[in-house]
PDB file of C-alpha atoms in Angstrom:
ATOM      1  CA  GLY A   1      15.502 155.548 -16.790  1.00 77.00           C
ATOM      2  CA  ASP A   2      15.559 153.454 -19.912  1.00 79.00           C
ATOM      3  CA  SER A   3      14.673 149.831 -19.482  1.00 84.00           C
ATOM      4  CA  VAL A   4      13.312 146.710 -21.103  1.00 89.00           C
ATOM      5  CA  THR A   5      10.790 144.367 -19.543  1.00 92.00           C
ATOM      6  CA  GLN A   6      10.587 140.940 -21.030  1.00 91.00           C
ATOM      7  CA  MET A   7       8.221 138.053 -20.506  1.00 84.00           C
ATOM      8  CA  GLU A   8       9.657 135.639 -18.017  1.00 80.00           C
ATOM      9  CA  GLY A   9      10.263 132.078 -18.986  1.00 80.00           C
ATOM     10  CA  PRO A  10      10.874 129.359 -19.359  1.00 88.00           C
ATOM     11  CA  VAL A  11       8.540 128.719 -22.248  1.00 94.00           C
ATOM     12  CA  THR A  12       7.938 125.199 -23.499  1.00 96.00           C
ATOM     13  CA  LEU A  13       6.095 124.613 -26.738  1.00 97.00           C
ATOM     14  CA  SER A  14       5.381 121.720 -29.009  1.00 97.00           C
ATOM     15  CA  GLU A  15       6.782 121.801 -32.505  1.00 97.00           C
ATOM     16  CA  GLU A  16       4.665 123.885 -34.924  1.00 97.00           C
ATOM     17  CA  ALA A  17       3.023 125.839 -32.118  1.00 98.00           C
ATOM     18  CA  PHE A  18       2.650 129.611 -32.253  1.00 98.00           C
ATOM     19  CA  LEU A  19       5.164 131.626 -30.271  1.00 97.00           C
ATOM     20  CA  THR A  20       4.821 135.017 -28.646  1.00 97.00           C
ATOM     21  CA  ILE A  21       7.403 136.511 -26.324  1.00 97.00           C
ATOM     22  CA  ASN A  22       6.322 139.849 -24.914  1.00 97.00           C
ATOM     23  CA  CYS A  23       8.653 142.798 -24.622  1.00 97.00           C
ATOM     24  CA  THR A  24       7.870 146.319 -23.481  1.00 97.00           C
ATOM     25  CA  TYR A  25      10.249 149.178 -23.035  1.00 95.00           C
ATOM     26  CA  THR A  26      10.712 152.537 -21.389  1.00 93.00           C
ATOM     27  CA  ALA A  27      12.897 155.044 -23.140  1.00 89.00           C
ATOM     28  CA  THR A  28      13.350 158.709 -23.772  1.00 83.00           C
ATOM     29  CA  GLY A  29      13.756 159.682 -27.358  1.00 81.00           C
ATOM     30  CA  TYR A  30      13.487 157.215 -30.200  1.00 82.00           C
ATOM     31  CA  PRO A  31      15.372 154.018 -29.526  1.00 87.00           C
ATOM     32  CA  SER A  32      16.082 151.168 -31.881  1.00 86.00           C
ATOM     33  CA  LEU A  33      14.702 147.828 -30.774  1.00 91.00           C
ATOM     34  CA  PHE A  34      16.260 144.396 -31.142  1.00 89.00           C
ATOM     35  CA  TRP A  35      15.743 140.752 -30.524  1.00 92.00           C
ATOM     36  CA  TYR A  36      18.847 138.668 -29.876  1.00 88.00           C
ATOM     37  CA  VAL A  37      19.038 134.905 -29.667  1.00 88.00           C
ATOM     38  CA  GLN A  38      21.511 132.851 -27.714  1.00 78.00           C
ATOM     39  CA  TYR A  39      21.792 129.189 -28.631  1.00 79.00           C
ATOM     40  CA  PRO A  40      23.226 126.804 -26.056  1.00 71.00           C
ATOM     41  CA  GLY A  41      26.942 127.299 -25.632  1.00 56.00           C
ATOM     42  CA  GLU A  42      27.072 130.239 -28.018  1.00 60.00           C
ATOM     43  CA  GLY A  43      27.126 134.023 -27.795  1.00 59.00           C
ATOM     44  CA  LEU A  44      24.308 136.327 -28.656  1.00 69.00           C
ATOM     45  CA  GLN A  45      23.261 136.703 -32.266  1.00 75.00           C
ATOM     46  CA  LEU A  46      21.129 139.435 -33.691  1.00 79.00           C
ATOM     47  CA  LEU A  47      17.780 137.974 -34.720  1.00 90.00           C
ATOM     48  CA  LEU A  48      15.967 141.053 -35.948  1.00 91.00           C
ATOM     49  CA  LYS A  49      15.678 144.743 -35.377  1.00 88.00           C
ATOM     50  CA  ALA A  50      13.479 147.777 -35.973  1.00 91.00           C
ATOM     51  CA  THR A  51      14.724 151.322 -35.943  1.00 87.00           C
ATOM     52  CA  LYS A  52      11.533 153.386 -35.925  1.00 89.00           C
ATOM     53  CA  ALA A  53       7.874 153.216 -35.041  1.00 93.00           C
ATOM     54  CA  ASP A  54       5.747 150.817 -37.108  1.00 95.00           C
ATOM     55  CA  ASP A  55       8.806 149.098 -38.558  1.00 95.00           C
ATOM     56  CA  LYS A  56       8.581 145.335 -38.659  1.00 96.00           C
ATOM     57  CA  GLY A  57      11.731 143.326 -38.238  1.00 95.00           C
ATOM     58  CA  SER A  58      11.735 139.782 -39.557  1.00 96.00           C
ATOM     59  CA  ASN A  59      14.165 136.908 -39.892  1.00 94.00           C
ATOM     60  CA  LYS A  60      13.972 133.115 -39.971  1.00 94.00           C
ATOM     61  CA  GLY A  61      10.185 133.223 -39.634  1.00 97.00           C
ATOM     62  CA  PHE A  62      10.326 135.470 -36.563  1.00 98.00           C
ATOM     63  CA  GLU A  63       8.669 138.875 -36.607  1.00 98.00           C
ATOM     64  CA  ALA A  64       8.367 141.845 -34.277  1.00 98.00           C
ATOM     65  CA  THR A  65       6.703 145.201 -34.841  1.00 98.00           C
ATOM     66  CA  TYR A  66       7.882 148.410 -33.185  1.00 97.00           C
ATOM     67  CA  ARG A  67       4.736 149.778 -31.489  1.00 96.00           C
ATOM     68  CA  LYS A  68       5.327 153.213 -30.085  1.00 94.00           C
ATOM     69  CA  GLU A  69       1.783 153.615 -28.820  1.00 94.00           C
ATOM     70  CA  THR A  70       2.080 150.563 -26.591  1.00 95.00           C
ATOM     71  CA  THR A  71       5.887 150.768 -26.197  1.00 96.00           C
ATOM     72  CA  SER A  72       6.139 147.146 -27.202  1.00 97.00           C
ATOM     73  CA  PHE A  73       8.202 144.909 -29.470  1.00 97.00           C
ATOM     74  CA  HIS A  74       6.707 141.458 -29.088  1.00 98.00           C
ATOM     75  CA  LEU A  75       8.428 138.559 -30.827  1.00 98.00           C
ATOM     76  CA  GLU A  76       6.248 136.139 -32.779  1.00 98.00           C
ATOM     77  CA  LYS A  77       6.662 133.046 -34.894  1.00 98.00           C
ATOM     78  CA  GLY A  78       3.845 131.147 -36.463  1.00 97.00           C
ATOM     79  CA  SER A  79       5.325 127.665 -36.260  1.00 97.00           C
ATOM     80  CA  VAL A  80       8.292 126.926 -34.036  1.00 98.00           C
ATOM     81  CA  GLN A  81      10.828 124.181 -34.623  1.00 97.00           C
ATOM     82  CA  VAL A  82      13.015 122.232 -32.259  1.00 97.00           C
ATOM     83  CA  SER A  83      15.993 124.177 -33.585  1.00 95.00           C
ATOM     84  CA  ASP A  84      14.430 127.379 -32.239  1.00 96.00           C
ATOM     85  CA  SER A  85      15.175 126.252 -28.695  1.00 94.00           C
ATOM     86  CA  ALA A  86      17.332 129.038 -27.260  1.00 91.00           C
ATOM     87  CA  VAL A  87      17.249 132.068 -25.000  1.00 85.00           C
ATOM     88  CA  TYR A  88      15.774 135.200 -26.544  1.00 91.00           C
ATOM     89  CA  PHE A  89      16.723 138.709 -25.408  1.00 87.00           C
ATOM     90  CA  CYS A  90      14.833 141.876 -26.169  1.00 92.00           C
ATOM     91  CA  ALA A  91      16.981 144.977 -26.224  1.00 89.00           C
ATOM     92  CA  LEU A  92      16.876 148.649 -26.957  1.00 84.00           C
ATOM     93  CA  ASN A  93      19.565 151.030 -28.039  1.00 78.00           C
ATOM     94  CA  THR A  94      19.346 154.704 -27.202  1.00 71.00           C
ATOM     95  CA  GLY A  95      22.228 156.457 -28.858  1.00 60.00           C
ATOM     96  CA  ASN A  96      25.127 154.185 -28.148  1.00 51.00           C
ATOM     97  CA  GLN A  97      24.049 152.184 -25.109  1.00 59.00           C
ATOM     98  CA  PHE A  98      22.168 148.931 -24.957  1.00 65.00           C
ATOM     99  CA  TYR A  99      19.576 147.858 -22.433  1.00 76.00           C
ATOM    100  CA  PHE A 100      18.637 144.203 -22.359  1.00 77.00           C
ATOM    101  CA  GLY A 101      15.722 142.275 -21.007  1.00 82.00           C
ATOM    102  CA  THR A 102      16.365 139.344 -18.727  1.00 76.00           C
ATOM    103  CA  GLY A 103      15.995 136.798 -21.491  1.00 82.00           C
ATOM    104  CA  THR A 104      13.311 134.192 -22.146  1.00 88.00           C
ATOM    105  CA  SER A 105      14.280 130.577 -22.442  1.00 87.00           C
ATOM    106  CA  LEU A 106      12.367 128.695 -25.107  1.00 94.00           C
ATOM    107  CA  THR A 107      12.291 124.929 -25.386  1.00 94.00           C
ATOM    108  CA  VAL A 108      10.522 123.341 -28.320  1.00 97.00           C
ATOM    109  CA  ILE A 109       9.672 119.672 -27.973  1.00 97.00           C
ATOM    110  CA  PRO A 110       9.045 117.341 -30.897  1.00 95.00           C
TER     111      PRO A 110
ATOM    112  CA  GLY B   1      28.661 139.829 -42.599  1.00 59.00           C
ATOM    113  CA  ALA B   2      30.608 141.541 -39.872  1.00 64.00           C
ATOM    114  CA  VAL B   3      32.302 139.280 -37.340  1.00 83.00           C
ATOM    115  CA  VAL B   4      33.507 139.886 -33.823  1.00 88.00           C
ATOM    116  CA  SER B   5      35.767 137.332 -32.194  1.00 91.00           C
ATOM    117  CA  GLN B   6      36.823 136.794 -28.614  1.00 93.00           C
ATOM    118  CA  HIS B   7      39.781 134.956 -27.214  1.00 95.00           C
ATOM    119  CA  PRO B   8      39.920 132.813 -25.224  1.00 94.00           C
ATOM    120  CA  SER B   9      36.512 131.225 -25.353  1.00 88.00           C
ATOM    121  CA  ARG B  10      36.996 129.624 -21.993  1.00 91.00           C
ATOM    122  CA  VAL B  11      39.518 130.163 -19.215  1.00 95.00           C
ATOM    123  CA  ILE B  12      40.039 128.687 -15.789  1.00 96.00           C
ATOM    124  CA  CYS B  13      42.386 130.446 -13.420  1.00 96.00           C
ATOM    125  CA  LYS B  14      43.422 130.485  -9.801  1.00 97.00           C
ATOM    126  CA  SER B  15      42.205 133.113  -7.414  1.00 97.00           C
ATOM    127  CA  GLY B  16      44.507 136.130  -7.356  1.00 97.00           C
ATOM    128  CA  THR B  17      45.733 135.837 -10.919  1.00 97.00           C
ATOM    129  CA  SER B  18      44.910 138.183 -13.789  1.00 97.00           C
ATOM    130  CA  VAL B  19      43.153 137.185 -16.959  1.00 98.00           C
ATOM    131  CA  LYS B  20      43.149 139.038 -20.271  1.00 98.00           C
ATOM    132  CA  ILE B  21      40.274 138.686 -22.732  1.00 98.00           C
ATOM    133  CA  GLU B  22      40.587 139.944 -26.285  1.00 97.00           C
ATOM    134  CA  CYS B  23      37.805 141.258 -28.487  1.00 96.00           C
ATOM    135  CA  ARG B  24      38.486 141.732 -32.177  1.00 96.00           C
ATOM    136  CA  SER B  25      36.434 143.075 -35.032  1.00 95.00           C
ATOM    137  CA  LEU B  26      37.617 140.874 -37.869  1.00 92.00           C
ATOM    138  CA  ASP B  27      36.545 142.705 -40.988  1.00 90.00           C
ATOM    139  CA  PHE B  28      35.608 146.169 -39.875  1.00 92.00           C
ATOM    140  CA  GLN B  29      36.934 148.921 -37.691  1.00 93.00           C
ATOM    141  CA  ALA B  30      35.295 149.964 -34.473  1.00 91.00           C
ATOM    142  CA  THR B  31      36.227 153.076 -32.551  1.00 90.00           C
ATOM    143  CA  THR B  32      33.934 151.884 -29.807  1.00 89.00           C
ATOM    144  CA  MET B  33      33.447 148.449 -28.338  1.00 91.00           C
ATOM    145  CA  PHE B  34      31.322 147.329 -25.432  1.00 88.00           C
ATOM    146  CA  TRP B  35      31.976 144.856 -22.675  1.00 92.00           C
ATOM    147  CA  TYR B  36      29.146 142.984 -21.016  1.00 90.00           C
ATOM    148  CA  ARG B  37      28.907 140.477 -18.253  1.00 89.00           C
ATOM    149  CA  GLN B  38      26.249 137.822 -18.110  1.00 76.00           C
ATOM    150  CA  PHE B  39      25.368 136.065 -14.915  1.00 65.00           C
ATOM    151  CA  PRO B  40      23.544 132.740 -15.079  1.00 63.00           C
ATOM    152  CA  LYS B  41      19.883 133.171 -15.940  1.00 55.00           C
ATOM    153  CA  GLN B  42      20.277 136.914 -15.988  1.00 56.00           C
ATOM    154  CA  SER B  43      20.514 139.503 -18.665  1.00 58.00           C
ATOM    155  CA  LEU B  44      23.657 141.037 -19.990  1.00 67.00           C
ATOM    156  CA  MET B  45      24.983 143.881 -17.911  1.00 76.00           C
ATOM    157  CA  LEU B  46      26.960 146.547 -19.641  1.00 79.00           C
ATOM    158  CA  MET B  47      30.261 146.954 -17.850  1.00 89.00           C
ATOM    159  CA  ALA B  48      32.037 149.586 -19.878  1.00 90.00           C
ATOM    160  CA  THR B  49      32.448 151.274 -23.200  1.00 88.00           C
ATOM    161  CA  SER B  50      35.870 150.908 -24.738  1.00 90.00           C
ATOM    162  CA  ASN B  51      37.047 153.887 -26.755  1.00 89.00           C
ATOM    163  CA  GLU B  52      39.931 153.708 -29.183  1.00 89.00           C
ATOM    164  CA  GLY B  53      42.557 156.256 -28.275  1.00 88.00           C
ATOM    165  CA  SER B  54      41.011 157.319 -24.997  1.00 89.00           C
ATOM    166  CA  LYS B  55      39.954 155.986 -21.615  1.00 91.00           C
ATOM    167  CA  ALA B  56      37.119 153.558 -21.273  1.00 93.00           C
ATOM    168  CA  THR B  57      33.841 154.688 -19.811  1.00 90.00           C
ATOM    169  CA  TYR B  58      32.693 152.493 -16.957  1.00 91.00           C
ATOM    170  CA  GLU B  59      29.159 151.885 -15.777  1.00 85.00           C
ATOM    171  CA  GLN B  60      28.237 152.728 -12.244  1.00 84.00           C
ATOM    172  CA  GLY B  61      29.331 150.056  -9.819  1.00 89.00           C
ATOM    173  CA  VAL B  62      32.027 148.596 -12.076  1.00 93.00           C
ATOM    174  CA  GLU B  63      35.502 148.823 -10.604  1.00 94.00           C
ATOM    175  CA  LYS B  64      37.900 150.453 -13.019  1.00 94.00           C
ATOM    176  CA  ASP B  65      40.975 149.056 -11.332  1.00 95.00           C
ATOM    177  CA  LYS B  66      39.494 145.596 -11.309  1.00 96.00           C
ATOM    178  CA  PHE B  67      38.439 145.461 -14.919  1.00 97.00           C
ATOM    179  CA  LEU B  68      41.107 147.137 -17.018  1.00 97.00           C
ATOM    180  CA  ILE B  69      40.112 147.966 -20.555  1.00 96.00           C
ATOM    181  CA  ASN B  70      42.472 148.921 -23.319  1.00 93.00           C
ATOM    182  CA  HIS B  71      41.334 149.751 -26.833  1.00 93.00           C
ATOM    183  CA  ALA B  72      44.686 149.284 -28.522  1.00 87.00           C
ATOM    184  CA  SER B  73      43.584 149.672 -32.121  1.00 92.00           C
ATOM    185  CA  LEU B  74      40.512 150.074 -34.266  1.00 94.00           C
ATOM    186  CA  THR B  75      40.046 146.303 -34.298  1.00 95.00           C
ATOM    187  CA  LEU B  76      41.108 145.242 -30.817  1.00 96.00           C
ATOM    188  CA  SER B  77      39.878 145.848 -27.300  1.00 96.00           C
ATOM    189  CA  THR B  78      41.100 143.926 -24.260  1.00 97.00           C
ATOM    190  CA  LEU B  79      39.513 143.378 -20.885  1.00 97.00           C
ATOM    191  CA  THR B  80      41.840 142.352 -18.077  1.00 97.00           C
ATOM    192  CA  VAL B  81      40.310 140.993 -14.903  1.00 97.00           C
ATOM    193  CA  THR B  82      42.939 141.760 -12.283  1.00 97.00           C
ATOM    194  CA  SER B  83      43.391 139.701  -9.152  1.00 97.00           C
ATOM    195  CA  ALA B  84      40.457 137.541 -10.096  1.00 97.00           C
ATOM    196  CA  HIS B  85      38.275 135.998  -7.407  1.00 96.00           C
ATOM    197  CA  PRO B  86      35.567 133.337  -7.590  1.00 95.00           C
ATOM    198  CA  GLU B  87      32.848 135.988  -7.667  1.00 94.00           C
ATOM    199  CA  ASP B  88      34.335 137.219 -10.948  1.00 95.00           C
ATOM    200  CA  SER B  89      33.408 133.932 -12.566  1.00 93.00           C
ATOM    201  CA  SER B  90      30.997 134.788 -15.337  1.00 89.00           C
ATOM    202  CA  PHE B  91      30.398 134.955 -19.048  1.00 85.00           C
ATOM    203  CA  TYR B  92      32.001 138.050 -20.580  1.00 91.00           C
ATOM    204  CA  ILE B  93      30.797 139.284 -23.949  1.00 88.00           C
ATOM    205  CA  CYS B  94      31.992 142.111 -26.130  1.00 91.00           C
ATOM    206  CA  SER B  95      30.256 143.846 -28.972  1.00 87.00           C
ATOM    207  CA  ALA B  96      31.184 146.318 -31.649  1.00 86.00           C
ATOM    208  CA  PRO B  97      28.989 148.526 -33.792  1.00 82.00           C
ATOM    209  CA  PHE B  98      29.191 148.042 -37.519  1.00 79.00           C
ATOM    210  CA  VAL B  99      28.159 151.177 -39.344  1.00 77.00           C
ATOM    211  CA  THR B 100      27.072 151.304 -42.969  1.00 76.00           C
ATOM    212  CA  GLY B 101      25.782 154.664 -44.007  1.00 76.00           C
ATOM    213  CA  ALA B 102      23.111 155.714 -41.561  1.00 64.00           C
ATOM    214  CA  HIS B 103      22.601 152.224 -40.187  1.00 63.00           C
ATOM    215  CA  GLU B 104      24.346 150.735 -37.238  1.00 62.00           C
ATOM    216  CA  THR B 105      24.196 147.124 -36.181  1.00 67.00           C
ATOM    217  CA  GLN B 106      25.738 145.796 -33.036  1.00 69.00           C
ATOM    218  CA  TYR B 107      27.698 142.588 -33.489  1.00 78.00           C
ATOM    219  CA  PHE B 108      28.521 140.446 -30.515  1.00 78.00           C
ATOM    220  CA  GLY B 109      31.464 138.227 -29.847  1.00 82.00           C
ATOM    221  CA  PRO B 110      30.873 134.601 -28.905  1.00 77.00           C
ATOM    222  CA  GLY B 111      31.714 135.275 -25.284  1.00 84.00           C
ATOM    223  CA  THR B 112      34.395 134.133 -22.853  1.00 90.00           C
ATOM    224  CA  ARG B 113      33.551 131.855 -19.985  1.00 88.00           C
ATOM    225  CA  LEU B 114      35.732 132.680 -16.963  1.00 93.00           C
ATOM    226  CA  LEU B 115      35.950 130.344 -14.019  1.00 94.00           C
ATOM    227  CA  VAL B 116      38.027 131.438 -11.057  1.00 96.00           C
ATOM    228  CA  LEU B 117      38.918 128.697  -8.613  1.00 96.00           C
TER     229      LEU B 117
END
């Protein structure tokens, strides 16, 4: 069945470090792929998305490229900030149903 | 942008009571809304799909009589946890798809923290 496998955390980085959170998926058809972020005490927010192969989603310095050949959608940021500390969820949408990864907790220390 | 709200944001109740959680799309209409449950340190689990004007579709393993869903209008879906027990304590999140042309974006509510004593 459809599923998302996400890099386990927690991840702790120093400010300005490079971030990669791996995400791979299994799906039939052509899903849309998403990264959601959950800040402490808040609900999920859409961070970025890509709807077809080779699309790159980007927002707030974060990027992820939809790679069909490797079934991946890794999240990257060149220089993280303390305010990026949150839990990040990779997700896919096939038709009208979402599948989420388990979430990766990121802590950025000054 | 599109906004989805949930009410209440936090609720504490006694075991055996029922709790109603509202999910509203504030500036758009949604014929479908989704209810998720998030356990600590775990991913969201889709519980059911709420359909305006018809019965909700429940995921396997989710008790229909336990988690009553009513999609009363194009902007409101409610989840009622009946006869709540401590194991129902969780973070409940709803989402609604916002469609513009051929694009659809899922917007999530802020979540409702339920604690059953």
